[in-house]
Coordinates of C-alpha atoms and ligand atoms in Angstrom, one line a residue:
X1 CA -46.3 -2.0 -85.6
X2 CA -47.6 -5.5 -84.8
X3 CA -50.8 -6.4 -84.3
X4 CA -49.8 -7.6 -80.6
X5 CA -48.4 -3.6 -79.9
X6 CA -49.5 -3.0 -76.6
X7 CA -51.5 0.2 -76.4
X8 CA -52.7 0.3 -73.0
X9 CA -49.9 0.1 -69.9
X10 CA -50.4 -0.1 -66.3
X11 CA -47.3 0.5 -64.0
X12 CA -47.3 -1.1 -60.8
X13 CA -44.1 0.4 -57.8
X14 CA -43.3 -2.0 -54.9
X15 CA -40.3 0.2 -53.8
X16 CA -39.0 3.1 -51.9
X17 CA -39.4 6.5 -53.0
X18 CA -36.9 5.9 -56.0
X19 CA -38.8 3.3 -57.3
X20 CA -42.1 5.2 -57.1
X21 CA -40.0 8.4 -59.1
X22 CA -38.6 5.3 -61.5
X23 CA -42.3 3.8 -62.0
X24 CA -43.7 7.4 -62.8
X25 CA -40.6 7.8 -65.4
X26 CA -41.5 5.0 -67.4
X27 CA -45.4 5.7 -67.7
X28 CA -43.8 9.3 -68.8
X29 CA -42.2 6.8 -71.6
X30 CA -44.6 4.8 -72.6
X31 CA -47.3 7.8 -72.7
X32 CA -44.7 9.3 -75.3
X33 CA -45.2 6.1 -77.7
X34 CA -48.5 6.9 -77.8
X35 CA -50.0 4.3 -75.2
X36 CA -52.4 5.2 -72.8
X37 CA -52.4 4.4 -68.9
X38 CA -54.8 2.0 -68.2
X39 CA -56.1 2.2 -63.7
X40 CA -57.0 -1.4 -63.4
X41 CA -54.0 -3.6 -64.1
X42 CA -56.7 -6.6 -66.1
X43 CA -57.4 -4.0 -68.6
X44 CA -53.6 -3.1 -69.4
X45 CA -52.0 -4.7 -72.3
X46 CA -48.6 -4.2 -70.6
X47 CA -48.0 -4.6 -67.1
X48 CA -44.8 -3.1 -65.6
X49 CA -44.2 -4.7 -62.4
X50 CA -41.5 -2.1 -60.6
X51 CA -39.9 -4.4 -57.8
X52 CA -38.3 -4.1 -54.5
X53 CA -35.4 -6.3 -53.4
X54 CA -34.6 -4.3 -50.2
X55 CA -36.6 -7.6 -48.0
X56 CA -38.0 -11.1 -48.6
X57 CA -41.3 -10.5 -48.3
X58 CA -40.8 -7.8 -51.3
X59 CA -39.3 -10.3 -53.7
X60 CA -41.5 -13.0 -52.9
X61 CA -44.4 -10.9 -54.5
X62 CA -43.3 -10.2 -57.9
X63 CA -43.8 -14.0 -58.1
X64 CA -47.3 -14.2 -57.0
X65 CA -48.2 -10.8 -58.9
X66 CA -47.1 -12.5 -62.0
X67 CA -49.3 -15.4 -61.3
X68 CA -52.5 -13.3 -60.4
X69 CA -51.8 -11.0 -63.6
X70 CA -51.8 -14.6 -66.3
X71 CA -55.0 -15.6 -63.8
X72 CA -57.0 -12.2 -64.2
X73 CA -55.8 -10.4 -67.3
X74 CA -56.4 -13.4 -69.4
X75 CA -58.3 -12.3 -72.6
X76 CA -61.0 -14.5 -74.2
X77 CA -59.0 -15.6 -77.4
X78 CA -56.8 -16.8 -74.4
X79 CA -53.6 -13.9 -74.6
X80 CA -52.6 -12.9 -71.2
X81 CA -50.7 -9.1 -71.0
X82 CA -47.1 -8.6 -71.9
X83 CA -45.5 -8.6 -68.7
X84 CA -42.4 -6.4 -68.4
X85 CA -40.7 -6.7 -64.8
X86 CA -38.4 -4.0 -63.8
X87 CA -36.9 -2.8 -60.4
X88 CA -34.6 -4.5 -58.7
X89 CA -35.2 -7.8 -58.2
X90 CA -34.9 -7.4 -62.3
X91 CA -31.5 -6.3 -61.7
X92 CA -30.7 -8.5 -58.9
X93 CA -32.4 -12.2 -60.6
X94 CA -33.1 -11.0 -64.0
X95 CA -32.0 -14.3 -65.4
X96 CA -33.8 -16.4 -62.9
X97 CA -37.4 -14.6 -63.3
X98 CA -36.5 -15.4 -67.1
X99 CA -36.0 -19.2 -66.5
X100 CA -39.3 -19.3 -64.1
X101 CA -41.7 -17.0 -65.5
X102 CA -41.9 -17.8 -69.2
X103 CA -44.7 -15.1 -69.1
X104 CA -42.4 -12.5 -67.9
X105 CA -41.1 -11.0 -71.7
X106 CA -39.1 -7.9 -70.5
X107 CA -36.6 -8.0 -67.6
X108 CA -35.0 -3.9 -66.8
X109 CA -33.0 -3.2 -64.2
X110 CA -33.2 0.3 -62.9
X111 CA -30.4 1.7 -64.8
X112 CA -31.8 0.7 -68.5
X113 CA -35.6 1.5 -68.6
X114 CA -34.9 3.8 -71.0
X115 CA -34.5 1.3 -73.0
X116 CA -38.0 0.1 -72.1
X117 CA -40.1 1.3 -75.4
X118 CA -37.9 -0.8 -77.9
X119 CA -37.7 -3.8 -75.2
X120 CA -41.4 -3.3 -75.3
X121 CA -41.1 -3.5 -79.3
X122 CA -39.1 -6.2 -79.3
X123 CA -41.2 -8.4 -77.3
X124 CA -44.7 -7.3 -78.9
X125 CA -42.7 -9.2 -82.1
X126 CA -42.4 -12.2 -80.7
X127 CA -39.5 -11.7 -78.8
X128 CA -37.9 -11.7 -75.2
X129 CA -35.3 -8.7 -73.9
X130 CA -33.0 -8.7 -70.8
X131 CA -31.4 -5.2 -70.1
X132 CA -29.3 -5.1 -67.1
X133 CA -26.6 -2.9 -67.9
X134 CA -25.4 0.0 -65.8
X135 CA -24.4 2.8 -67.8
X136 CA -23.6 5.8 -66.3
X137 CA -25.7 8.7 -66.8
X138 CA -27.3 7.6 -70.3
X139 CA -31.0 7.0 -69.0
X140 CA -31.9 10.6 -67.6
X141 CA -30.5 11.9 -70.9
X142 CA -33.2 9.9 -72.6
X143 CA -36.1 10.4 -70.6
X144 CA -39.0 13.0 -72.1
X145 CA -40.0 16.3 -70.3
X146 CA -41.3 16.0 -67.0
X147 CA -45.0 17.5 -68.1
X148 CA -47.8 16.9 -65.8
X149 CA -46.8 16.5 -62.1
X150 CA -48.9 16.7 -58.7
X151 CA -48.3 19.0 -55.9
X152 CA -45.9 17.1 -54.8
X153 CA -43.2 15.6 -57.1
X154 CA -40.0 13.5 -56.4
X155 CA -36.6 14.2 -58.3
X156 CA -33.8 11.6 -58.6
X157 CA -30.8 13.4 -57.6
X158 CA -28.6 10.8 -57.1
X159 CA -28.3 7.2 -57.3
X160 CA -26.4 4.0 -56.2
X161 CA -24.5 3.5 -52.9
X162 CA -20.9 2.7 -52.1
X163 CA -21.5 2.5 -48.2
X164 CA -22.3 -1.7 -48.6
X165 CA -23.9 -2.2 -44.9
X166 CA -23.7 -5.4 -44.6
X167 CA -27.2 -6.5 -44.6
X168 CA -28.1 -4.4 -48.0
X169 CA -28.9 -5.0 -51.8
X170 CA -28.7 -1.6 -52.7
X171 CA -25.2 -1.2 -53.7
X172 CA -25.4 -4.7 -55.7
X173 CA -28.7 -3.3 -57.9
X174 CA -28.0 0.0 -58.4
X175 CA -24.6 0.2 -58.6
X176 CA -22.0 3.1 -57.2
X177 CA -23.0 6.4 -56.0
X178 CA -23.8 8.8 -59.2
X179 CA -24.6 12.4 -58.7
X180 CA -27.1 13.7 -61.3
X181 CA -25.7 17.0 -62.9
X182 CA -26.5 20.5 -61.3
X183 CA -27.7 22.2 -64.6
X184 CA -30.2 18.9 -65.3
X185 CA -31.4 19.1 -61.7
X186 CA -32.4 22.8 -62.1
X187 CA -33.9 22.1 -65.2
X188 CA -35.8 18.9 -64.2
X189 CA -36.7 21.3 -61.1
X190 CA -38.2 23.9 -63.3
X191 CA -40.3 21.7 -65.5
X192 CA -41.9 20.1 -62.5
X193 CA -43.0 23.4 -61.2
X194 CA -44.2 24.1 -64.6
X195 CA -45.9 21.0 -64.2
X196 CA -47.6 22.1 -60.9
X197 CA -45.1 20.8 -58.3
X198 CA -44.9 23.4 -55.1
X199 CA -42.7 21.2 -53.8
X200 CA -40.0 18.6 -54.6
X201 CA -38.3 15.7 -52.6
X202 CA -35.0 14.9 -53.7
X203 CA -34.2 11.5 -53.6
X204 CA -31.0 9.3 -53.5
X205 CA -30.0 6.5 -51.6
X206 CA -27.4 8.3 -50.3
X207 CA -29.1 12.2 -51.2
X208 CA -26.3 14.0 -49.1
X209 CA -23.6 12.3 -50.8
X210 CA -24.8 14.6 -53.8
X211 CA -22.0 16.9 -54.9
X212 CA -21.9 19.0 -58.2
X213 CA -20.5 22.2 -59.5
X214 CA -22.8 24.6 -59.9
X215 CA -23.2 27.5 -63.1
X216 CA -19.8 29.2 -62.1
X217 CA -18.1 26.1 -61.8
X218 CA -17.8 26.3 -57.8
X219 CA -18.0 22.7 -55.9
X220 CA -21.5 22.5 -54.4
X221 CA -22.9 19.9 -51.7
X222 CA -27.0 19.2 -51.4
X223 CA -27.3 22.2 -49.7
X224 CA -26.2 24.2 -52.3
X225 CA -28.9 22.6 -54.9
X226 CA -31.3 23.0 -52.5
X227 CA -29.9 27.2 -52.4
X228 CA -30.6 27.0 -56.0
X229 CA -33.8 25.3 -56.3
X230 CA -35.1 27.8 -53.3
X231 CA -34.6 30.9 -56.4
X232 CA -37.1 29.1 -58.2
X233 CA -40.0 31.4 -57.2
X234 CA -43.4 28.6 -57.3
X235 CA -41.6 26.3 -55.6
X236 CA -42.0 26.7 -52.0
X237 CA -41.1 23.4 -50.4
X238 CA -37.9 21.4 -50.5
X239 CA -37.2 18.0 -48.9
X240 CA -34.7 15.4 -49.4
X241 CA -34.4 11.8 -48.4
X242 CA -32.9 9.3 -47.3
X243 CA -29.3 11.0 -46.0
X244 CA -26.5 8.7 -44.3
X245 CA -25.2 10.0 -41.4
X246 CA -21.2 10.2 -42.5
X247 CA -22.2 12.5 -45.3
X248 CA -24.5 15.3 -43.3
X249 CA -22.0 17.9 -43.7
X250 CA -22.1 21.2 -42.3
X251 CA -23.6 22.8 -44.9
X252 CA -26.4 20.7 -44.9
X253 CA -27.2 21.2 -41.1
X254 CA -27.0 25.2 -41.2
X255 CA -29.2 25.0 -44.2
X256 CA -31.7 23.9 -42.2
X257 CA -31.3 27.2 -39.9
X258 CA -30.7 29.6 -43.1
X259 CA -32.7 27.9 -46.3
X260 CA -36.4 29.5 -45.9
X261 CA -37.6 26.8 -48.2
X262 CA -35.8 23.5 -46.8
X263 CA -38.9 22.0 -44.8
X264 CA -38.1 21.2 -40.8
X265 CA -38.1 17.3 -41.5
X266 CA -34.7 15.0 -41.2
X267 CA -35.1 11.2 -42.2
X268 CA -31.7 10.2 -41.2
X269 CA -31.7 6.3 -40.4
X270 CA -29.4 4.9 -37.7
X271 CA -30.7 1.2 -37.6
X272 CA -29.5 -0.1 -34.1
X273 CA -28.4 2.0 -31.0
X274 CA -25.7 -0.8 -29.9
X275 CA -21.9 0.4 -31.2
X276 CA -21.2 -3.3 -31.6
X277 CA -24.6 -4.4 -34.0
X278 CA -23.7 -1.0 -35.7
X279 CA -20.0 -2.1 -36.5
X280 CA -21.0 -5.3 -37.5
X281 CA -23.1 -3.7 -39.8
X282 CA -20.5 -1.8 -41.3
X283 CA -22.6 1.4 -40.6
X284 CA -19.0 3.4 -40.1
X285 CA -20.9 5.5 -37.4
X286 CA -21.0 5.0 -33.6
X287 CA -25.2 5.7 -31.5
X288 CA -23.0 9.0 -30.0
X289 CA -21.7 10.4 -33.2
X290 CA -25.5 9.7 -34.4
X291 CA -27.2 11.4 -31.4
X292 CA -24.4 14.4 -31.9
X293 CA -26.1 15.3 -35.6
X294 CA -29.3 15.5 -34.5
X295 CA -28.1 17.6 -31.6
X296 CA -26.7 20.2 -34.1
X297 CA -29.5 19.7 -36.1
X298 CA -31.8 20.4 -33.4
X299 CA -29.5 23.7 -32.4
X300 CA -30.5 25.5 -35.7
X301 CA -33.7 24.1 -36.4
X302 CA -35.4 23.7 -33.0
X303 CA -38.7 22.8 -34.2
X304 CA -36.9 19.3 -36.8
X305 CA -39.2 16.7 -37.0
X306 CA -36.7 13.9 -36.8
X307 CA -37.1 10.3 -38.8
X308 CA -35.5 7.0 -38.7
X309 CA -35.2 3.3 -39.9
X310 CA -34.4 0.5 -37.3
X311 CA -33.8 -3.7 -38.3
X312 CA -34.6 -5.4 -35.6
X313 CA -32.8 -8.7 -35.0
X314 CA -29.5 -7.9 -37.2
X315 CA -27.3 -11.6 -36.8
X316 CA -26.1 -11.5 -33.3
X317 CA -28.1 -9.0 -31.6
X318 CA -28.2 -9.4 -27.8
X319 CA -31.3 -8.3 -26.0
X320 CA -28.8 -5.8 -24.1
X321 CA -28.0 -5.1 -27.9
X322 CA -31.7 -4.6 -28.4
X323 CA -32.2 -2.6 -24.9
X324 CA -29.1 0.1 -26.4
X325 CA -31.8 0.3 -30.1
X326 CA -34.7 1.7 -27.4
X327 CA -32.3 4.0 -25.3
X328 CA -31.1 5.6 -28.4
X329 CA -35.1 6.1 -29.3
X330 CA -35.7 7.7 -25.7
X331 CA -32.5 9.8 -26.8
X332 CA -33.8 10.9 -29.9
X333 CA -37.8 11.4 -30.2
X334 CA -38.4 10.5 -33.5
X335 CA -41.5 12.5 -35.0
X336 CA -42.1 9.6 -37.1
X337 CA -39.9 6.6 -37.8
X338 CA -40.1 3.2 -40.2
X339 CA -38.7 -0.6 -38.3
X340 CA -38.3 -3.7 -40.0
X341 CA -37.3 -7.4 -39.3
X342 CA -33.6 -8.1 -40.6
X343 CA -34.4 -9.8 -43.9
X344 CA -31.3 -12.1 -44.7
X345 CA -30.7 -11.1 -48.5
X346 CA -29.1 -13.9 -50.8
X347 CA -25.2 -12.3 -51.3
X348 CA -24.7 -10.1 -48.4
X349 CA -22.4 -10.3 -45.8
X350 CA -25.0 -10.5 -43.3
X351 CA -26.5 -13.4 -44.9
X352 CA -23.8 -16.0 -43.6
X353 CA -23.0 -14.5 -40.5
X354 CA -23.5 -16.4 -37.2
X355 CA -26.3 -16.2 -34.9
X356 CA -28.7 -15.6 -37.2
X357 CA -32.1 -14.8 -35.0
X358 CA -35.2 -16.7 -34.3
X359 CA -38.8 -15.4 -36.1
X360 CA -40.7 -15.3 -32.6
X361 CA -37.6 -12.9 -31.4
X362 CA -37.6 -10.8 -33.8
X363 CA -41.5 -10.7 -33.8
X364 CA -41.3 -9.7 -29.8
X365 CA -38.4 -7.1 -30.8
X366 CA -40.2 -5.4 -33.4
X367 CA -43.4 -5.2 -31.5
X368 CA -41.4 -3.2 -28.6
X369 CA -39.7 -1.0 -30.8
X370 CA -43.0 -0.2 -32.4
X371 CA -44.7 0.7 -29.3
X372 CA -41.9 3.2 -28.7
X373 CA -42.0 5.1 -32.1
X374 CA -45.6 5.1 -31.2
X375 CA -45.3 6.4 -28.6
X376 CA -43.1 9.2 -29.8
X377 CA -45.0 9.8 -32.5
X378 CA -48.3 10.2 -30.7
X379 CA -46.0 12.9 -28.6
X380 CA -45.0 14.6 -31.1
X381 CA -48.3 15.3 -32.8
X382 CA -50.0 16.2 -29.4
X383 CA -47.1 18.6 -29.0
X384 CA -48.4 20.1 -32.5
X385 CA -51.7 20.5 -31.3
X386 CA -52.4 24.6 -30.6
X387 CA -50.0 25.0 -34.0
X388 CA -50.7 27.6 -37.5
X389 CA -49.1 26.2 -39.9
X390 CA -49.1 25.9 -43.6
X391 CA -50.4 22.9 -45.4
X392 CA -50.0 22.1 -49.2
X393 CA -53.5 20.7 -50.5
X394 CA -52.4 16.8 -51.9
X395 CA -55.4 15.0 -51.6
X396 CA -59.5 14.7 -51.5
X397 CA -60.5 13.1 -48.5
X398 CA -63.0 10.5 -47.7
X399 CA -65.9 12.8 -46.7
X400 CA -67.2 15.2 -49.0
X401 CA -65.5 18.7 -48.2
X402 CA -62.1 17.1 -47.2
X403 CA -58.4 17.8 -48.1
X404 CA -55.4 15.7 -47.4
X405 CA -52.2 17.2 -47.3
X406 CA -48.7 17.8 -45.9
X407 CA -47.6 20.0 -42.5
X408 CA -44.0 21.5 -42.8
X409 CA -43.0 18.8 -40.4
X410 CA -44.7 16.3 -42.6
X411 CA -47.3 15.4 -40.4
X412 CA -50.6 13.8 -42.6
X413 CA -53.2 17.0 -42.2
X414 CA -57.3 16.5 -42.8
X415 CA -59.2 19.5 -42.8
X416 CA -62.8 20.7 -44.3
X417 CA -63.2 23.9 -46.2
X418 CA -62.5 25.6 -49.4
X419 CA -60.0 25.0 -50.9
X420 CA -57.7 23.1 -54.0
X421 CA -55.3 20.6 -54.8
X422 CA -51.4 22.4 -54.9
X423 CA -52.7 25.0 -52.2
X424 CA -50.6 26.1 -49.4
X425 CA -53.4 27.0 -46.7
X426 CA -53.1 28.1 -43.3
X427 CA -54.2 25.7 -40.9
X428 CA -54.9 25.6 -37.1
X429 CA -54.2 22.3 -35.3
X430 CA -56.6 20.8 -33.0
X431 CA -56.5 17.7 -32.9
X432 CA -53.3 14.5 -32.9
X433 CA -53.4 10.9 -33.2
X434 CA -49.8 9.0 -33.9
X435 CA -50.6 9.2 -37.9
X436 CA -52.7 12.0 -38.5
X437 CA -53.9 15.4 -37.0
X438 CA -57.3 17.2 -37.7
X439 CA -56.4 20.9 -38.8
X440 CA -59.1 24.4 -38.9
X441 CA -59.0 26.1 -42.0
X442 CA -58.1 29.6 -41.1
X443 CA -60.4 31.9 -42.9
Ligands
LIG501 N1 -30.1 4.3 -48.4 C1 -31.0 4.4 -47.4 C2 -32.2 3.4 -47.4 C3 -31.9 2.0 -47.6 S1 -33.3 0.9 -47.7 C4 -30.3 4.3 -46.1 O1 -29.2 3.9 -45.9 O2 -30.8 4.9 -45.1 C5 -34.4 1.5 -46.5 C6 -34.3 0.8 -45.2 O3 -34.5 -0.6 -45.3 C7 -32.9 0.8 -44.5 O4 -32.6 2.0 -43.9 C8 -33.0 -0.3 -43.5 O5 -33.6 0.1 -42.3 C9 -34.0 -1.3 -44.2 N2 -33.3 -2.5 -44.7 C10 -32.3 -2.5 -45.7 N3 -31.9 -3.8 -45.8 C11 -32.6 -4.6 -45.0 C12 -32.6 -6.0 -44.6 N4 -31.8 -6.8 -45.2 N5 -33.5 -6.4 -43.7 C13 -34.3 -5.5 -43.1 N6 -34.3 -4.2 -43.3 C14 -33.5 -3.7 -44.3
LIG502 FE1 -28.1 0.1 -48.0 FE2 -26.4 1.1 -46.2 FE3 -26.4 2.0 -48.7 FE4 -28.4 2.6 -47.2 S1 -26.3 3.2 -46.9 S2 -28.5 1.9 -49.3 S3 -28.6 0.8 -45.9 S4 -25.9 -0.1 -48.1
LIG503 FE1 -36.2 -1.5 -53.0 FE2 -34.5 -1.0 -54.8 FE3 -35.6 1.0 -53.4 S1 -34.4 -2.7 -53.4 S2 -35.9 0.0 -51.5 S3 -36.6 -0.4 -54.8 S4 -33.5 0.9 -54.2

């Protein structure tokens, strides 16, 4: 060891839920060198940046976070922290960040941070280490235990995309759809509840494009994990996100009538309602065929709270174009659902395409398609209000006596009472607003 050996680490996730599982993986790594986790990024001798390529705006601050890090964590014999930046804008401009951050000593991409404890090593001695390889499979071999875990814990099941919409990083930095192992998944599964989980969130870019063979060998879809996760008796909560459309078989969908444990929340993202915007986004699914799955979802599982993502002002988009995005919310009444500007992305098709759309449109756009999720939203929770339901206990709230935590349609719940982070209480609901409801503890 060097006298430079970090000992303190502070990881900081930009990203989706992946990234957050990817950020909490690495701190699992670095605890098992022996470093400790240190809350306030100044006092942290390494800083992990864990970045987010998916928009502009999410790129543009790894820059200015490295920046403010040199600025604030300077030490008074003038050493700034070891800054490691992983993610994937490490995977997508690894060599770039390199050339223009001379601070920056560790680039990962999201397929090697395994790797990160000897790239760590390596740069405490002086050095600087680029790892943007994609090997298949090696990195969950090489991660430690899961150990400690809240009551809610994420689980990578699968990774990558092949879909390429046209407007998306993902399948340029992390690579081709990868299905994690059954047996792994049942183990990882276990050790989290061991760890305190009650319930899990599978996660994949594509998660219903998982597909494995489970202990007799048979050909199982998600649905089929999520039958053999349900045996595992603590756990009483599954979830998965984010599912494509083309792969929610029918398994899937009559899971959600038969499996006890697979919550009554879909997030299943159809980005525009126009057939022409979704074409030329290479979505390979039409606003009918859409509207159809959520119909058959709806058919078993009544009660789905139904989620979505929308880009407003994909290349092209007409305001007729626009009109067809709010007639398919009308259609659909999202419980919740997340919209975002089209963000040209440096290599995608979408990039170069013509009629690329003016700021102050897609400003106006986004602000309308807002006010309709609202909307929904708020309908949604007022149409909750009278409920029992369970909540699981996730957080403390502000006021002294307050709990946090998760309906089984994943509705935010606040309540006062007794009780204790990882409970499942039961809860009446009286009151909605579009992000939160105010539950009574039933005695
Ligand atoms: N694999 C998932 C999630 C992809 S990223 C899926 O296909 O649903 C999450 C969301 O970010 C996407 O659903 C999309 O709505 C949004 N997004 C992706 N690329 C974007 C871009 N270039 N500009 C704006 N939003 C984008
Ligand atoms: Fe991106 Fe489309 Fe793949 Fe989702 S399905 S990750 S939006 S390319
Ligand atoms: Fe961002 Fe990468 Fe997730 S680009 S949304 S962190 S897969």
């Amino acid at each position: 060891m060097t006298a430079s050996t970090p000992r303190t680490f502070h990881v900081k996730s930009f990203g989706c839920q992946m990234n957050v599982y990817d950020g909490e993986r690495m701190a699992e790594l670095l605890a098992a060198e022996g470093m400790t986790a240190a809350d306030a990024r100044e006092d942290a001798d390494l800083v992990v940046l864990n970045t987010c390529h998916i928009r502009e705006k999410a790129t543009e601050k790894v820059y200015s976070d490295i920046g403010r890090i040199i600025k604030e964590g300077r030490r008074e014999d003038g050493s700034v922290p070891l800054i490691a930046v992983a993610g994937c804008v490490a995977q997508a401009e690894g060599e770039e960040i390199m050339a223009r951050a001379p601070a920056v000593r560790v680039v990962v991409g999201p397929q090697a941070y395994h790797r990160l404890p000897a790239m760590v090593a390596e740069a405490a001695a002086g050095g600087r280490a680029t790892e943007t390889d994609m090997p298949a499979e090696a990195k969950f071999a090489a991660l430690p235990k899961r150990r400690k875990v809240g009551a809610s814990a994420f689980l990578t099941v699968q990774e990558g995309c092949d879909k390429f919409c046209t407007y998306c990083v993902v399948p340029y930095t992390r690579g081709a759809e990868l299905s994690r192992p059954y047996a792994d998944l049942v183990a990882e599964a276990r050790a989290l509840v061991e760890g305190g989980a009650r319930e899990i969130t599978l996660l994949g870019q594509n998660v219903n494009a998982w597909a494995g063979e489970d202990e007799r060998g048979r050909h199982v879809g998600l649905a089929g994990l999520a039958e053999a996760l349900g045996q595992i008796e603590d756990l009483t909560r599954i979830r998965y996100t984010t599912s494509h459309p083309m792969d929610m078989d029918d398994a899937l969908i009559e899971a959600h009538g038969s499996n006890p444990k697979l919550m009554p929340f879909l997030h299943l993202p159809v980005q525009s309602g126009s057939d022409r915007v979704l074409k030329a986004m290479n979505r390979s699914h039409s606003a009918d065929g859409y509207l159809r799955i959520l119909e058959r979802v709806r058919a078993v599982r009544p009660d789905i709270a139904l989620s979505g993502d929308f880009i407003v002002g994909f290349p092209g988009e007409t305001e007729a174009e626009f009109a067809e995005t709010l007639q398919i919310i009308d259609a659909a009444r999202y419980a919740q659902a997340f919209s975002f500007k089209y963000s040209a992305r440096p290599g995608t098709p979408a990039a170069t395409m013509d009629g690329q759309i003016a700021p102050e449109v897609m400003d106006e756009r986004l602000q309308r398609l807002h006010a309709a999720l609202q909307r929904d939203s708020l309908a949604f929770n007022k149409a909750s209000v009278g409920r029992r339901c369970a909540v699981l206990v996730e957080r403390k709230g502000r006021h002294a006596g307050q709990w946090l935590g998760k309906s089984p349609w994943l509705q935010s719940v606040h309540f006062t009472g007794d009780a204790a982070l990882g409970d499942l209480v039961e809860v009446d609901l009286i009151e909605a607003g579009p992000n939160s409801l105010s539950g009574r503890l039933v005695a």
